[in-house]
mmCIF file of C-alpha atoms in Angstrom:
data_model
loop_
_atom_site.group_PDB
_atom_site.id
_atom_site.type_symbol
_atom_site.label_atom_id
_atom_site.label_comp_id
_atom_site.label_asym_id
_atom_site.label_seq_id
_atom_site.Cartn_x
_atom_site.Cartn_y
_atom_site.Cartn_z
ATOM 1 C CA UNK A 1 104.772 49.445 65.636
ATOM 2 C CA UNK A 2 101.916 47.441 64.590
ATOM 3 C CA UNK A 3 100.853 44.467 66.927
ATOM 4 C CA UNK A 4 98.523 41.777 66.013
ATOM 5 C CA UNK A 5 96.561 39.824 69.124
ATOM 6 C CA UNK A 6 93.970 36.621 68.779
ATOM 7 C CA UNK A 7 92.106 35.399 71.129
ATOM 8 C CA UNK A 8 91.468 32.241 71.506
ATOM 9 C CA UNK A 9 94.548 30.620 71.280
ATOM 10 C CA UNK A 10 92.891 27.763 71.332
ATOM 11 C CA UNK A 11 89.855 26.396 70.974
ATOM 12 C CA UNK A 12 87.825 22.904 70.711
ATOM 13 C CA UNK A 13 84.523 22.976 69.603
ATOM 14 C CA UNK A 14 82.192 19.880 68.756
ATOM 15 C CA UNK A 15 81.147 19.121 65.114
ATOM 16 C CA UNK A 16 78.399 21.539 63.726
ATOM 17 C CA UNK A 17 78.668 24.655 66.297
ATOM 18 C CA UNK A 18 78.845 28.309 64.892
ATOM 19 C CA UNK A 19 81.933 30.020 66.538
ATOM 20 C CA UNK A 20 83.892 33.155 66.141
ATOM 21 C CA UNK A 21 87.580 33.527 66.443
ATOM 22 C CA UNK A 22 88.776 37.237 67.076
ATOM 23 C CA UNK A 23 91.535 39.332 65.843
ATOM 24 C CA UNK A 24 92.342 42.908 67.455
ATOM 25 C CA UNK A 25 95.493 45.457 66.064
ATOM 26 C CA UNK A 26 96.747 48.331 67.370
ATOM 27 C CA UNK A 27 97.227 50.671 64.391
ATOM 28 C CA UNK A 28 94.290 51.126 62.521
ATOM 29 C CA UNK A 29 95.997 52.810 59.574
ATOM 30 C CA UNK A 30 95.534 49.657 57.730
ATOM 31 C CA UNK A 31 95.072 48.787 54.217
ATOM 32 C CA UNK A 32 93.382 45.457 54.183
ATOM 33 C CA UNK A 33 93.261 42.595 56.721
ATOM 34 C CA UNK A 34 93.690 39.038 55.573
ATOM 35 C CA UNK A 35 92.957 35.644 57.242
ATOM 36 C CA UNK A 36 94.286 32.389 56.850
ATOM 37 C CA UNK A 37 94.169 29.054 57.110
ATOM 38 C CA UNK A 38 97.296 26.716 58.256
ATOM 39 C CA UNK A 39 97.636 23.123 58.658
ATOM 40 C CA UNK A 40 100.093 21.346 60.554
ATOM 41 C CA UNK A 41 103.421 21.648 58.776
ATOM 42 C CA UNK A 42 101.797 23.920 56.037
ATOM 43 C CA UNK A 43 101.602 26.592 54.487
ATOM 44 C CA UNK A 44 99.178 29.251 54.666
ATOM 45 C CA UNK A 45 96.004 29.133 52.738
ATOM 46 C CA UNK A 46 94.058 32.332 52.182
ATOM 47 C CA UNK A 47 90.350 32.870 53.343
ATOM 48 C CA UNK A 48 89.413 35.971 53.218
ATOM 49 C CA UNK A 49 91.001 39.403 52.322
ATOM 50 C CA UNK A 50 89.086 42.557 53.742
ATOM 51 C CA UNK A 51 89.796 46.198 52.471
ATOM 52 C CA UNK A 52 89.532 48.615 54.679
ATOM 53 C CA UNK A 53 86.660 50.186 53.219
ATOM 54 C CA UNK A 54 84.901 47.295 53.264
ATOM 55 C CA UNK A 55 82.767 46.188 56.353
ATOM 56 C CA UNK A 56 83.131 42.973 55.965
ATOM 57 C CA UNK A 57 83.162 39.712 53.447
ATOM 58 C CA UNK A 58 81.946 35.960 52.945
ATOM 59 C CA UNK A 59 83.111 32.263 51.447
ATOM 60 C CA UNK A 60 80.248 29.941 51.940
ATOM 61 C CA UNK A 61 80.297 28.950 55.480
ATOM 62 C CA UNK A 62 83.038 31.778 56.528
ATOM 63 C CA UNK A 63 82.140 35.582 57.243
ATOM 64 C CA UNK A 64 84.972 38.072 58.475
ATOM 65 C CA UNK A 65 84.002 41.307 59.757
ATOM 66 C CA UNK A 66 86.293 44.565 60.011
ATOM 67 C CA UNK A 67 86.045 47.450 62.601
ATOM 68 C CA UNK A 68 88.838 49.381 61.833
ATOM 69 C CA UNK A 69 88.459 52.605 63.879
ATOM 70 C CA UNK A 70 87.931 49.583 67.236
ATOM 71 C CA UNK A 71 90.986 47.783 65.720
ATOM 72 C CA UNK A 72 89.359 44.248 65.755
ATOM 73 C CA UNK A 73 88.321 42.030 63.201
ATOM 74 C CA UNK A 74 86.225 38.617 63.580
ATOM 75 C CA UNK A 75 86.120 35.475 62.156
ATOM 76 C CA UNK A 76 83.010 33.662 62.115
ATOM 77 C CA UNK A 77 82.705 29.737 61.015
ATOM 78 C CA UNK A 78 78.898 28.282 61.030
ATOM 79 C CA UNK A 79 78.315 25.147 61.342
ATOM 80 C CA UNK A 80 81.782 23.624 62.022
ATOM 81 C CA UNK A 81 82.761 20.223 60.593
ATOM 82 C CA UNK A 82 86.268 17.878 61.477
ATOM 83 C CA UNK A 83 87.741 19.220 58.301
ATOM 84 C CA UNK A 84 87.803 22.741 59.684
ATOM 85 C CA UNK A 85 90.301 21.497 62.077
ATOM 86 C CA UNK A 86 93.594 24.205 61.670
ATOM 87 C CA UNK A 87 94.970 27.369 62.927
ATOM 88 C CA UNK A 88 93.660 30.148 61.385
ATOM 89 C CA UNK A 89 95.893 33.163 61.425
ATOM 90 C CA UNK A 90 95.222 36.918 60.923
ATOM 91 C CA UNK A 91 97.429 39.276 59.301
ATOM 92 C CA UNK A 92 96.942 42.973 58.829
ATOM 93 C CA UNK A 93 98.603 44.988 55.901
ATOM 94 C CA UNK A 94 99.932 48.411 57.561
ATOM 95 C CA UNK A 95 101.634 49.362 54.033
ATOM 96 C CA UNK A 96 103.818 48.309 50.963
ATOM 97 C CA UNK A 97 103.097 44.808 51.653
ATOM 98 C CA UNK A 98 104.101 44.435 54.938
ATOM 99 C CA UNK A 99 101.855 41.921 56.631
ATOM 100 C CA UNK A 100 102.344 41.878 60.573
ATOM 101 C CA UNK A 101 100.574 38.367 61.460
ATOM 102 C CA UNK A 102 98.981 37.542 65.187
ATOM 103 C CA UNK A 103 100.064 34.260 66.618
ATOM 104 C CA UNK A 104 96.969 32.664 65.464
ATOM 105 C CA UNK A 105 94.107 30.468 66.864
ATOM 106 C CA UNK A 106 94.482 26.708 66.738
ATOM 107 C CA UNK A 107 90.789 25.080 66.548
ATOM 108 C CA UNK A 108 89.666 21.576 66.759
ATOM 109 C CA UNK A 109 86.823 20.465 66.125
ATOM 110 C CA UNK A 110 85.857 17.230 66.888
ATOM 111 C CA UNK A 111 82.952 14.523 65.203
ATOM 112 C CA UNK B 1 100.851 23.209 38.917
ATOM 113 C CA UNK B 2 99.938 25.145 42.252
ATOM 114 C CA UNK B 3 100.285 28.564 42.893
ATOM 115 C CA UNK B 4 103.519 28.699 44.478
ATOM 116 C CA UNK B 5 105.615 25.762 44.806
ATOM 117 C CA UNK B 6 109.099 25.734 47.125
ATOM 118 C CA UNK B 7 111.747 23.041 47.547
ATOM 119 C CA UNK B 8 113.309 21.484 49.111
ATOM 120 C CA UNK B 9 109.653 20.612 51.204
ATOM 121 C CA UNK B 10 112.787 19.582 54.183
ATOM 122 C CA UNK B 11 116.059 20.720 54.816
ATOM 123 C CA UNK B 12 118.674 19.353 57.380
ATOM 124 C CA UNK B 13 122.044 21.577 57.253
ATOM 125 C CA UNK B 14 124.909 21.715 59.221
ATOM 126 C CA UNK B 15 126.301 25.147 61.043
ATOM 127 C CA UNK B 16 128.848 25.146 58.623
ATOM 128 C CA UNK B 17 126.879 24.020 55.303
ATOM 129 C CA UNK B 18 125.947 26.408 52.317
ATOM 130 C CA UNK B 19 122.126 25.857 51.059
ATOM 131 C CA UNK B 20 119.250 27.336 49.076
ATOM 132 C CA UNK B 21 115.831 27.612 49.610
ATOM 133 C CA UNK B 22 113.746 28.068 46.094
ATOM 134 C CA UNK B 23 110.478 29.608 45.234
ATOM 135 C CA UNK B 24 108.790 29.379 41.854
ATOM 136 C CA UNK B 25 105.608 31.159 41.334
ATOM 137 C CA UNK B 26 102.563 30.439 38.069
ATOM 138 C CA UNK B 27 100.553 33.549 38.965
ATOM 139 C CA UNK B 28 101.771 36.262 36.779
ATOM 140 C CA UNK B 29 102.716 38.241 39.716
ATOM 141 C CA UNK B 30 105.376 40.660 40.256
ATOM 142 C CA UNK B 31 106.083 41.036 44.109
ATOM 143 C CA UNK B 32 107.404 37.413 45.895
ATOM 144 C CA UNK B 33 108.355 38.176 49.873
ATOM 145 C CA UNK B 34 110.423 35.581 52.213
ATOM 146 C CA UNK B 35 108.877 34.954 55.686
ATOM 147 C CA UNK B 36 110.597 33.059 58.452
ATOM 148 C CA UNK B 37 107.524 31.369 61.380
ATOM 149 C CA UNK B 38 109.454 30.050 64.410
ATOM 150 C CA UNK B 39 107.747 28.166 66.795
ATOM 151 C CA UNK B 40 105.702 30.237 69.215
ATOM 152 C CA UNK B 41 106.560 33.161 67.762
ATOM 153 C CA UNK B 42 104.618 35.216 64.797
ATOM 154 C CA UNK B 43 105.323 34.821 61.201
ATOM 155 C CA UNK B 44 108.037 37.235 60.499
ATOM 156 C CA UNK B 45 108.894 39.309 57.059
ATOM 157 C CA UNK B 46 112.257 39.156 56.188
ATOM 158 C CA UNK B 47 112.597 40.316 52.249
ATOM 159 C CA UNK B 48 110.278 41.684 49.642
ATOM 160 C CA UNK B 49 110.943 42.018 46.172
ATOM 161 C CA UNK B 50 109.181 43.797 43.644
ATOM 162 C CA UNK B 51 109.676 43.616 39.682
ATOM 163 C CA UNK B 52 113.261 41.535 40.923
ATOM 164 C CA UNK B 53 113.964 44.643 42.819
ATOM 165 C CA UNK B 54 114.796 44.328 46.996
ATOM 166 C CA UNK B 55 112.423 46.773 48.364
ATOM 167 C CA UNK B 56 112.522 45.649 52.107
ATOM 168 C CA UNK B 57 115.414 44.284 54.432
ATOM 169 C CA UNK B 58 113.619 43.811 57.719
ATOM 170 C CA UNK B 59 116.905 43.657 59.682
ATOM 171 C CA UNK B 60 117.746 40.346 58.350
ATOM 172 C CA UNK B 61 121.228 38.554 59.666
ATOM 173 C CA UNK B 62 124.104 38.584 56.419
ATOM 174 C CA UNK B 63 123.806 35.148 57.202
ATOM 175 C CA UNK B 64 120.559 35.104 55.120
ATOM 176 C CA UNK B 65 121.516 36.160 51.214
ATOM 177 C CA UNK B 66 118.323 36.290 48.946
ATOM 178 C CA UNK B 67 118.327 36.704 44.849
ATOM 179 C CA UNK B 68 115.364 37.236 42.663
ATOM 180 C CA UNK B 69 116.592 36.614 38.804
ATOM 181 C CA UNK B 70 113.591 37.142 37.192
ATOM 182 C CA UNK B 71 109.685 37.918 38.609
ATOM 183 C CA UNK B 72 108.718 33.883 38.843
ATOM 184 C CA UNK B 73 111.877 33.246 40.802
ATOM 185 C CA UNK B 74 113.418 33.661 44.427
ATOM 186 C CA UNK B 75 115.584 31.996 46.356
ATOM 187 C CA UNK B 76 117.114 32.449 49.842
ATOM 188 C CA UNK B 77 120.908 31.594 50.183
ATOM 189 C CA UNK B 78 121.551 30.353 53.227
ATOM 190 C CA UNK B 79 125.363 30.339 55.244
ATOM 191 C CA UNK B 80 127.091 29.850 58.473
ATOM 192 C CA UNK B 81 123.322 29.552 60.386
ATOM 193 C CA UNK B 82 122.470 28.771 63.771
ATOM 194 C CA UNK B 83 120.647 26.356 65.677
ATOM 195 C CA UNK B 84 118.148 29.078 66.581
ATOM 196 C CA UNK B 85 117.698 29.546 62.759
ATOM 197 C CA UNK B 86 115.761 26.476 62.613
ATOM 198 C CA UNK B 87 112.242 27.525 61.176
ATOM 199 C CA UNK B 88 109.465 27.114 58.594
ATOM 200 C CA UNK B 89 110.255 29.646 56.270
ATOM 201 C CA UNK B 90 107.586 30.504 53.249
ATOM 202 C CA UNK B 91 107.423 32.141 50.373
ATOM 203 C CA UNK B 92 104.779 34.261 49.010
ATOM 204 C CA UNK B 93 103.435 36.406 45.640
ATOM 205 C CA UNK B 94 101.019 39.136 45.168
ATOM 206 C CA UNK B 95 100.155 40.911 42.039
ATOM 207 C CA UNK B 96 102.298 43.930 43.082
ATOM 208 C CA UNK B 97 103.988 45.137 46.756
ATOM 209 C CA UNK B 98 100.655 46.827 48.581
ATOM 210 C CA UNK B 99 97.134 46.325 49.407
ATOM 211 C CA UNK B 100 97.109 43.556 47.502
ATOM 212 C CA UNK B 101 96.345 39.575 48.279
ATOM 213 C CA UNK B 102 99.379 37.584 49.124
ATOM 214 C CA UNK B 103 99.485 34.158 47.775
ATOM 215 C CA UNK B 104 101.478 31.148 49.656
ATOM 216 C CA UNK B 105 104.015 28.329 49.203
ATOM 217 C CA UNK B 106 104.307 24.948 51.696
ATOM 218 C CA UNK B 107 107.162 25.848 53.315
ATOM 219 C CA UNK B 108 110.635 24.553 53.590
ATOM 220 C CA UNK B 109 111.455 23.373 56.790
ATOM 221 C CA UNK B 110 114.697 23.820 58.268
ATOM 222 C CA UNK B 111 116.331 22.350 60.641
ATOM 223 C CA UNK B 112 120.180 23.252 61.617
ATOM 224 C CA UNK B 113 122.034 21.319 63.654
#
């Protein structure tokens, strides 16, 4: 059975550091690895969507990497700003749609 | 109009009460899932659908009755719950059911009591 772990589960950071937020999964027959955003009393917002023949992808000030023979993916923010203030949540797709989702990382990030 | 819209946004039910949760998708796509995320706990799949077609039960309690009448549609009939029911439960769509980007709603959340 797949299990999804992040680390942090929390984190507070001060307005414009670089940080990385790290997802790890314990099947690595995956098809693709997705991360989201939530905020508070949300729903889920998607970031970034990985294949898993792909190494890894970008959205301006986002960058997720993918090692799936380690099991672990990363989630890298630069320059953080107040707005990036959520929990970000990573899911990984073991087949037909079935998305098995960690408990996420909540991250503030304060002016 | 956004992706994928639910209402109610809130629900407050009774254990005896008789509701339903609905999901509306603009994307075109075929495949809408239901997802239950208690607190502390993981966000959980409970049904997929594909072309209006169940293709996945993931051990869902009777209690929990969903119906897809047409690919833009679903909706989650809910009966008889339990306090411990009480959730955020989302809805999502994705071009097709695999390795494909899942799109989704705001939530409805519920609260029995």
């Amino acid at each position: 059975k797949q299990e999804v772990t992040q680390i942090p589960a929390a984190l507070s950071v001060p307005e414009g550091e670089n940080l990385v937020l790290n997802c790890s999964f314990t099947d690595s027959a995956i098809y693709n690895l997705q991360w989201f955003r939530q905020d508070p009393g949300k729903g889920l917002t998607s970031l970034l969507l990985i294949q898993s023949s792909q190494r890894e992808q970008t959205s301006g000030r986002l960058n997720a990497s993918l090692d799936k023979s380690s099991g672990r993916s990363t989630l890298y923010i630069a320059a953080s700003q107040p707005g990036d203030s959520a929990t970000y949540l990573c899911a990984v797709n073991s087949g037909y749609s079935t998305l098995t989702f960690g408990k996420g990382t909540m991250l503030l990030v304060s002016p | 109009e956004t992706g994928v819209t639910q209402t109610p946004r809130h629900l407050v039910m009774g254990m005896t009460n008789k509701k339903s949760l609905k999901c509306e998708q603009h994307l075109g796509h075929n495949a809408m899932y239901w997802y239950k995320q208690s607190a502390k706990k993981p966000l959980e799949l409970m049904f997929v659908y594909n072309f209006k077609e169940q293709t996945e039960n993931n051990s869902v309690p009777s209690r929990f009755s969903p119906e897809c009448p047409n690919s833009s549609h679903l909706f989650l009939h809910l009966h008889t719950l339990q306090p411990e029911d009480s959730a955020l439960y989302l809805c999502a769509s994705s071009p097709w059911t695999g390795a494909y980007e899942q799109y989704f709603g705001p939530g409805t959340r519920l609260t029995v009591t």
